[in-house]
Short mmCIF file of C-alpha atoms in Angstrom, two decimals:
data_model
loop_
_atom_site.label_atom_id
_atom_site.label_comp_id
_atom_site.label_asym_id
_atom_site.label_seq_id
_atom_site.Cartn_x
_atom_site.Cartn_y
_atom_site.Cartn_z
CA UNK A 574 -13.77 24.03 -13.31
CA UNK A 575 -10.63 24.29 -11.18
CA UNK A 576 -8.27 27.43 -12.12
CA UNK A 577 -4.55 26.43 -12.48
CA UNK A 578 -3.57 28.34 -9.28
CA UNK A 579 -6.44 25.73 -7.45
CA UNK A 580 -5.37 22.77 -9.05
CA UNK A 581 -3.53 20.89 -6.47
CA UNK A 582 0.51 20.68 -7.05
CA UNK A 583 0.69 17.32 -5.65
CA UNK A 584 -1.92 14.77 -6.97
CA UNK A 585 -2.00 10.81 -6.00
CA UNK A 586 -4.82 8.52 -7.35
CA UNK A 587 -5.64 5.41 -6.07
CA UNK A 588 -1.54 5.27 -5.68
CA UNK A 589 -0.94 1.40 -4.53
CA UNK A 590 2.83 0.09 -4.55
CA UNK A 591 3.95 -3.91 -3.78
CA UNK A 592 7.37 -4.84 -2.76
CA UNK A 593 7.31 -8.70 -4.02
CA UNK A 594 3.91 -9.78 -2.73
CA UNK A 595 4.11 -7.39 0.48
CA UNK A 596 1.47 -4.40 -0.51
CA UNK A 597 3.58 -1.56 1.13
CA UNK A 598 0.64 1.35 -0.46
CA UNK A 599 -2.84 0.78 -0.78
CA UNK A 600 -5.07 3.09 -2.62
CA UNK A 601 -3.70 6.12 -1.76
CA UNK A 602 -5.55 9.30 -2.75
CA UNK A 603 -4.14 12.80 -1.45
CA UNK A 604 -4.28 16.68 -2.91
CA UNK A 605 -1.42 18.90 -2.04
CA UNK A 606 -2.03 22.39 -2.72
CA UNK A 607 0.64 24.93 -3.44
CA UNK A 608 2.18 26.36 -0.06
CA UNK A 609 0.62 23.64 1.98
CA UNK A 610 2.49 22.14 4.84
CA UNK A 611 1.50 18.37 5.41
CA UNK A 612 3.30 16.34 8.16
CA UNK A 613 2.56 12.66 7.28
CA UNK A 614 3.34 10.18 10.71
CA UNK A 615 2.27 6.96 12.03
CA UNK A 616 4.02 3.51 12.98
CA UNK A 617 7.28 2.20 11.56
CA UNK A 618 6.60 0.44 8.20
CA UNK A 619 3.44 2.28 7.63
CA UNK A 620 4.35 3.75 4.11
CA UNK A 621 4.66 7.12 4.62
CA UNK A 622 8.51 7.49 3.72
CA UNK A 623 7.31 4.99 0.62
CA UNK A 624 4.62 7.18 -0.29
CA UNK A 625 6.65 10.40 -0.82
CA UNK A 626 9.68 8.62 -2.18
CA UNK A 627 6.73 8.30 -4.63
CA UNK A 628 5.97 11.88 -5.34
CA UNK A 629 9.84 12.31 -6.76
CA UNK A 630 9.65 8.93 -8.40
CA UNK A 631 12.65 7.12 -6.39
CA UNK A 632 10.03 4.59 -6.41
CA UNK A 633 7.84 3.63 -8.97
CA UNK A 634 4.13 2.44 -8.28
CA UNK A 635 2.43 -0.34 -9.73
CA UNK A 636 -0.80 1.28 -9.87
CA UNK A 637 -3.03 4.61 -10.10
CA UNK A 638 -1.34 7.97 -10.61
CA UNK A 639 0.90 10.50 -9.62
CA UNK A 640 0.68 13.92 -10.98
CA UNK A 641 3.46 17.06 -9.18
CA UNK A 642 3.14 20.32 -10.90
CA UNK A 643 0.84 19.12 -13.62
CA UNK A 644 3.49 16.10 -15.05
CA UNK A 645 2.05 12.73 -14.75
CA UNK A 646 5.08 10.85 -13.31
CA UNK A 647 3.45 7.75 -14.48
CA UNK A 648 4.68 8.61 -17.67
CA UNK A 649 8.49 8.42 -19.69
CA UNK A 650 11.68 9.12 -17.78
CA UNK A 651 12.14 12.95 -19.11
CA UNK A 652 9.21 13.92 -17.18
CA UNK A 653 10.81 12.03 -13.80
CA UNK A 654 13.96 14.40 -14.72
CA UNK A 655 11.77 17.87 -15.15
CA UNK A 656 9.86 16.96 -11.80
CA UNK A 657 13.10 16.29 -9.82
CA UNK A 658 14.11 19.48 -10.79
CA UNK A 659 10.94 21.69 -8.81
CA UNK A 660 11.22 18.62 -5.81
CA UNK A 661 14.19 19.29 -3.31
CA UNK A 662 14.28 16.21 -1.09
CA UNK A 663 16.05 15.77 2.59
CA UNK A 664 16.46 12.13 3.68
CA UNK A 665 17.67 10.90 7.13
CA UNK A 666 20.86 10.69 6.34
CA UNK A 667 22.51 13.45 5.19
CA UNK A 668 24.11 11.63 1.92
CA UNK A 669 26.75 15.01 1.13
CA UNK A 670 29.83 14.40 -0.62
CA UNK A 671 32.41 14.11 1.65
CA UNK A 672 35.44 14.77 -1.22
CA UNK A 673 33.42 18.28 -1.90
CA UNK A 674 33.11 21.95 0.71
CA UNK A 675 29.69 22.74 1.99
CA UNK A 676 29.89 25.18 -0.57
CA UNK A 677 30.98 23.22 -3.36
CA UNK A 678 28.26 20.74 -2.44
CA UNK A 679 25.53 23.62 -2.98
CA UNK A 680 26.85 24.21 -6.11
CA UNK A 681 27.03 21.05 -7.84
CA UNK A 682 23.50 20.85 -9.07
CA UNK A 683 22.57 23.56 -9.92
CA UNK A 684 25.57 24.12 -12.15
CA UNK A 685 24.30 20.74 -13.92
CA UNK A 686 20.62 20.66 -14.15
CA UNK A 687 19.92 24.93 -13.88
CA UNK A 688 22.99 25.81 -16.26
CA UNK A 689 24.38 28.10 -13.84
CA UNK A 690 27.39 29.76 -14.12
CA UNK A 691 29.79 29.20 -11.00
CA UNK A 692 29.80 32.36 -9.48
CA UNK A 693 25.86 32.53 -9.76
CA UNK A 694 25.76 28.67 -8.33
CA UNK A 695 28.32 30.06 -5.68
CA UNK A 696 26.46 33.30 -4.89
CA UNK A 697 23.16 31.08 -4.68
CA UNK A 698 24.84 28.60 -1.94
CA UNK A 699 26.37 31.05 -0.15
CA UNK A 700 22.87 32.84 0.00
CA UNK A 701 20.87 29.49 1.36
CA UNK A 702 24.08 28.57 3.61
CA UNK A 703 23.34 31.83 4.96
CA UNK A 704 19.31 31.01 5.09
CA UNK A 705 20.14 28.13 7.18
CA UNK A 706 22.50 29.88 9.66
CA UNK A 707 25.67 28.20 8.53
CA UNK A 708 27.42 30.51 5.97
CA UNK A 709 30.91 30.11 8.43
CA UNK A 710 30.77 26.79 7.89
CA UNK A 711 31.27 27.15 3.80
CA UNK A 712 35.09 26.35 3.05
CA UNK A 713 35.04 22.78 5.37
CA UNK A 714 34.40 19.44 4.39
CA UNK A 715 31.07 17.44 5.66
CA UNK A 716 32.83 15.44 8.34
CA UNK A 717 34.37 18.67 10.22
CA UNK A 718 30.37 19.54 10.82
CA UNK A 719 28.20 18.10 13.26
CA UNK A 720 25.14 15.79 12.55
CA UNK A 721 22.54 18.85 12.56
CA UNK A 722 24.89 20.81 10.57
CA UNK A 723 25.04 18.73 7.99
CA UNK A 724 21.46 18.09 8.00
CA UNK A 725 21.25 21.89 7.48
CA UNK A 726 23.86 21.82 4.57
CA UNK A 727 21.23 19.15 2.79
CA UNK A 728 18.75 21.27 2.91
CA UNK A 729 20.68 24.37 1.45
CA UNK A 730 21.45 22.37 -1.06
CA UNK A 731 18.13 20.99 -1.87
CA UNK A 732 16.97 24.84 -1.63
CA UNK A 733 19.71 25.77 -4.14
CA UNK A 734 17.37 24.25 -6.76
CA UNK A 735 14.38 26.78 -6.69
CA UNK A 736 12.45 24.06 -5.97
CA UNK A 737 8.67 24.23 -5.86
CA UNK A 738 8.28 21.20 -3.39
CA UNK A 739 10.47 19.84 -0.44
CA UNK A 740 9.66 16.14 0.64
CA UNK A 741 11.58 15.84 4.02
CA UNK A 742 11.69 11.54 5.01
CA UNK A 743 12.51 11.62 8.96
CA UNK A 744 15.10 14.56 8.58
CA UNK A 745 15.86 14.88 12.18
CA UNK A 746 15.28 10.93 13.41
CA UNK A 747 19.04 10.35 12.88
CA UNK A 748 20.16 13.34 14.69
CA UNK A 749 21.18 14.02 18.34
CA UNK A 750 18.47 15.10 20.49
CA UNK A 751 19.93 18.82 21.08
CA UNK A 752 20.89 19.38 17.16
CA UNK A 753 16.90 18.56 16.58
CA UNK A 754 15.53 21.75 17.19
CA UNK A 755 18.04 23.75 14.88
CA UNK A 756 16.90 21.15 12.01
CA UNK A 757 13.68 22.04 12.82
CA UNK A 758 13.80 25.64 12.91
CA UNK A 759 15.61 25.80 9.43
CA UNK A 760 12.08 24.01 8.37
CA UNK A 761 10.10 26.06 10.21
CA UNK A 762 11.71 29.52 8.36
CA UNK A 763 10.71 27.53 4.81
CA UNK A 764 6.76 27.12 6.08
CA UNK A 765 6.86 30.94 6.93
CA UNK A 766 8.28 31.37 3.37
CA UNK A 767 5.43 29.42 2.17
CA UNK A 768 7.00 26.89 0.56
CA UNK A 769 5.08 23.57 -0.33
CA UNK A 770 6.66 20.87 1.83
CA UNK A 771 5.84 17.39 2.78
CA UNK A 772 7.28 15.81 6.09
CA UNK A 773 7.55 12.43 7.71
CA UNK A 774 8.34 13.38 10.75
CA UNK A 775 7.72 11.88 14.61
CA UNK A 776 7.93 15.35 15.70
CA UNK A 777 5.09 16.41 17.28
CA UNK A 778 5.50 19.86 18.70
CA UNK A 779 6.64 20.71 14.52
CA UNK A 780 3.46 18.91 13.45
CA UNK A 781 1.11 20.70 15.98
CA UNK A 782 2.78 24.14 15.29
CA UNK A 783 3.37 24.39 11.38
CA UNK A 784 1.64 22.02 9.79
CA UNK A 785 -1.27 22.74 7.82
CA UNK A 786 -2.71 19.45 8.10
CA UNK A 787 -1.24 16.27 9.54
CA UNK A 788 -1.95 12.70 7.84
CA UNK A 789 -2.40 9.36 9.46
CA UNK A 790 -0.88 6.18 7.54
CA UNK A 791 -0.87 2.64 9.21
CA UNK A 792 -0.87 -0.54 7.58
CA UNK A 793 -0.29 1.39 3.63
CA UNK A 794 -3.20 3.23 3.82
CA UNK A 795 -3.99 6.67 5.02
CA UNK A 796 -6.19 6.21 7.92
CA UNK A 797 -7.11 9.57 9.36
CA UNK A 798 -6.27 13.40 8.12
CA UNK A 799 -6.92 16.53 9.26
CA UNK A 800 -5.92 20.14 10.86
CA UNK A 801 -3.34 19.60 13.70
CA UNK A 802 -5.93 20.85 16.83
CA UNK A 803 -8.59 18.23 15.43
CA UNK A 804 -6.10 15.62 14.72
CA UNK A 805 -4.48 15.86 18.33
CA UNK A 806 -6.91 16.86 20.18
CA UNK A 807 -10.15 14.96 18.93
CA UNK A 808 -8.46 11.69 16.97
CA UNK A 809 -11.22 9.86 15.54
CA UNK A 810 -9.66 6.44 14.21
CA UNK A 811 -8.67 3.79 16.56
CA UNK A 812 -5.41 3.11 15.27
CA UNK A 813 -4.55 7.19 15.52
CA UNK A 814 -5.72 7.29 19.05
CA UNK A 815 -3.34 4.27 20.36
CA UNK A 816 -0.80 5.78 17.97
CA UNK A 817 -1.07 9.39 19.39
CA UNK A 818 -1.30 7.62 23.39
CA UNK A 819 2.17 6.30 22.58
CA UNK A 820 4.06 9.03 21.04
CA UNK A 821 2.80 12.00 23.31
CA UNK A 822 3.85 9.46 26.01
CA UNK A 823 7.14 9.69 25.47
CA UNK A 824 7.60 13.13 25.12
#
């Protein structure tokens, strides 16, 4: 019998997900424990940004099961709004309100969904602004920051939330190569926190260094798993080994 602090926080079940008659996730089974760091990668089109777009329900599957924190998101829309509330997400872009401050951007939901009073929704942003090295930049608007600065501000603001699990879908691919590494390094403070987090990422220096396991996805399917030294240094599956040749290639 598996105690509740065991149980995994993430569960997918034979998870399989069509776009029109294109199968984009094919029976997809994966555990996340609480506090585990998983860096998903593989080949454009693979399904891994599909697969945790899943796990906060911006997409719904046609098949299987998907349970985060014990609520089957299967299930009716109140559950999707609960589990959206313990999931911070970070997309590529960096999709801030440009009309709001970096502050007032931090504040907005939690102020809706958490019920928090302004100056306790302030005091929170100002403390994860701070978290992510950017308290200075509070008072300005999105546009006066650059790319990784803003990526930064997304991330406060998905940490504003007290959220149990942060899904990250290619956070630094639209970034300049110099503003990677502070992106980066703002994720790597949250997996010394021990925070749960999920990451499609093409990094593989981040991958190799925090990630508790990496997963393999090609063609909708997870293809190979496993702790970053075995999964880099002794790939077993075809596909990850011509995968792997390329990347580390051109790096």
């Amino acid at each position: 019998m598996t105690t509740p602090s065991q149980a995994p926080i993430i569960r997918l079940q034979g998870v399989e997900k069509w776009y029109g008659n294109f199968q984009v996730l094919t029976d997809i089974n994966l555990d996340v424990r609480a506090g585990e760091r998983i860096v998903i990668c593989g080949p454009s089109g693979s399904g891994k940004s599909t697969m945790i777009r899943c796990i906060n329900r911006l997409e719904a599957i046609q098949k299987g099961q998907i349970t985060v924190d014990g609520t089957d998101l299967t299930g009716d829309s109140k559950a999707i709004d609960t589990i959206r509330k313990e999931v911070g997400m970070v997309f590529q872009q960096f999709n801030l309100f440009p009309h709001l401050t970096i502050v007032e951007n931090c504040m907005l939901a939690p102020m809706r969904s958490r019920g928090l009073s302004k100056a306790e929704a302030q005091e929170r942003a100002m403390h994860y602004l701070t978290r992510v090295r950017i308290p200075d930049q509070a008072d300005k608007y999105p546009s006066q920051l650059s790319g990784g600065q803003q990526q930064r501000v997304a991330i406060a603001r998905a940490l504003c939330m007290a959220p149990k699990i942060m899904l990250f879908d290619e956070p630094t691919s639209a970034l300049d190569p110099e503003m990677v590494k502070e992106v980066l390094d703002t994720m790597i403070g949250l997996a010394e926190d021990g925070m749960t987090m999920l990451c499609v990422t093409h990094e593989m220096g981040f991958a190799r260094s925090v990630a508790d396991r990496v997963i393999f996805m090609a063609d909708g399917k997870i293809i190979e798993q496993g702790p970053p030294a075995a999964f880099f240094d002794n790939p077993q599956h075809p596909k990850t080994q011509q995968f792997l040749g390329q990347i580390l290639s051109n790096h």
